[in-house]
Tab-separated table of C-alpha atoms in Angstrom:
chain	number	residue	atom	x	y	z
X	1	MET	CA	57.344	-119.239	177.565
X	2	GLN	CA	55.266	-120.224	174.544
X	3	HIS	CA	53.752	-117.508	172.347
X	4	THR	CA	51.513	-117.738	169.288
X	5	CYS	CA	52.415	-115.613	166.261
X	6	SER	CA	49.596	-113.162	165.638
X	7	MET	CA	50.075	-113.512	161.861
X	8	CYS	CA	50.534	-117.207	161.030
X	9	GLY	CA	49.524	-118.883	164.294
X	10	THR	CA	52.864	-120.655	164.792
X	11	VAL	CA	53.627	-121.407	168.431
X	12	TYR	CA	57.209	-120.441	169.263
X	13	ASP	CA	59.437	-120.030	172.297
X	14	PHE	CA	59.288	-116.474	173.567
X	15	VAL	CA	62.416	-115.578	175.507
X	16	TRP	CA	62.531	-112.182	177.180
X	17	LYS	CA	63.864	-110.787	180.436
X	18	GLU	CA	62.199	-107.837	182.162
X	19	GLY	CA	64.078	-104.608	181.603
X	20	THR	CA	65.412	-105.654	178.181
X	21	PRO	CA	63.956	-104.683	174.794
X	22	LEU	CA	61.354	-106.979	173.284
X	23	PRO	CA	62.591	-109.245	170.472
X	24	LYS	CA	62.679	-107.287	167.194
X	25	ASN	CA	59.949	-109.388	165.550
X	26	PHE	CA	57.571	-109.525	168.533
X	27	PRO	CA	54.630	-110.342	168.482
X	28	PHE	CA	55.454	-112.245	165.297
X	29	CYS	CA	57.539	-115.396	164.941
X	30	SER	CA	59.721	-114.009	162.147
X	31	ALA	CA	60.596	-110.990	160.045
X	32	ARG	CA	58.489	-112.548	157.264
X	33	CYS	CA	55.317	-112.490	159.391
X	34	LYS	CA	56.117	-108.983	160.627
X	35	SER	CA	56.487	-107.780	157.014
X	36	ALA	CA	53.310	-109.573	155.921
X	37	ASP	CA	51.359	-107.824	158.689
X	38	LEU	CA	52.790	-104.427	157.695
X	39	ALA	CA	51.852	-105.112	154.054
X	40	LYS	CA	48.241	-105.749	155.116
X	41	TRP	CA	48.132	-102.353	156.845
X	42	LEU	CA	49.725	-100.613	153.858
X	43	ASN	CA	47.323	-102.320	151.416
X	44	GLU	CA	44.421	-101.207	153.630
X	45	GLU	CA	43.346	-104.795	154.318
X	46	TYR	CA	43.167	-103.817	157.982
X	47	ALA	CA	41.118	-100.848	159.089
X	48	ILE	CA	40.042	-99.231	162.321
X	49	THR	CA	36.307	-98.907	161.805
X	50	THR	CA	35.182	-97.653	165.193
X	51	PRO	CA	34.514	-93.912	165.110
X	52	LEU	CA	36.682	-91.746	167.332
X	53	PRO	CA	34.737	-90.423	170.310
X	54	ASP	CA	34.520	-86.638	170.195
X	55	ALA	CA	35.578	-86.419	173.841
X	56	ILE	CA	39.138	-87.583	173.139
X	57	LEU	CA	39.751	-85.285	170.160
X	58	SER	CA	41.382	-81.927	170.703
X	59	ASP	CA	40.117	-78.828	168.891
X	60	THR	CA	43.147	-79.021	166.584
X	61	GLU	CA	42.385	-82.653	165.738
X	62	ARG	CA	38.747	-81.804	164.992
X	63	GLU	CA	39.870	-78.960	162.701
X	64	LEU	CA	42.310	-81.230	160.855
X	65	LEU	CA	39.631	-83.876	160.348
X	66	ALA	CA	37.236	-81.244	159.028
X	67	GLU	CA	39.909	-79.925	156.631
X	68	LEU	CA	40.437	-83.464	155.338
X	69	GLY	CA	36.701	-83.851	154.838
X	70	ILE	CA	36.501	-86.661	157.358
X	71	ASP	CA	33.165	-86.882	159.090
X	72	PHE	CA	33.310	-88.570	162.481
X	73	ASP	CA	30.483	-89.849	164.629
X	74	ASP	CA	29.709	-87.848	167.792
X	75	GLU	CA	27.888	-90.724	169.539
X	76	GLY	CA	30.579	-90.978	172.237
X	77	SER	CA	29.888	-87.512	173.640
């Protein structure tokens, strides 16, 4: 099966059998691309910008967010 690396766009052969672990670099073509993606997360180049809907947060999670001074949007509730 052909798969496209989600980091560099390289098309590579994806070999996997059901019931076995995924390849260690999946969904990337190499350890280099996997590390580059992690670096983007760590350098805050990627961000999740959609507010968390209030309905899925527990009371404890709401309290923790408030303690951290994080204001979240209640539009989802």
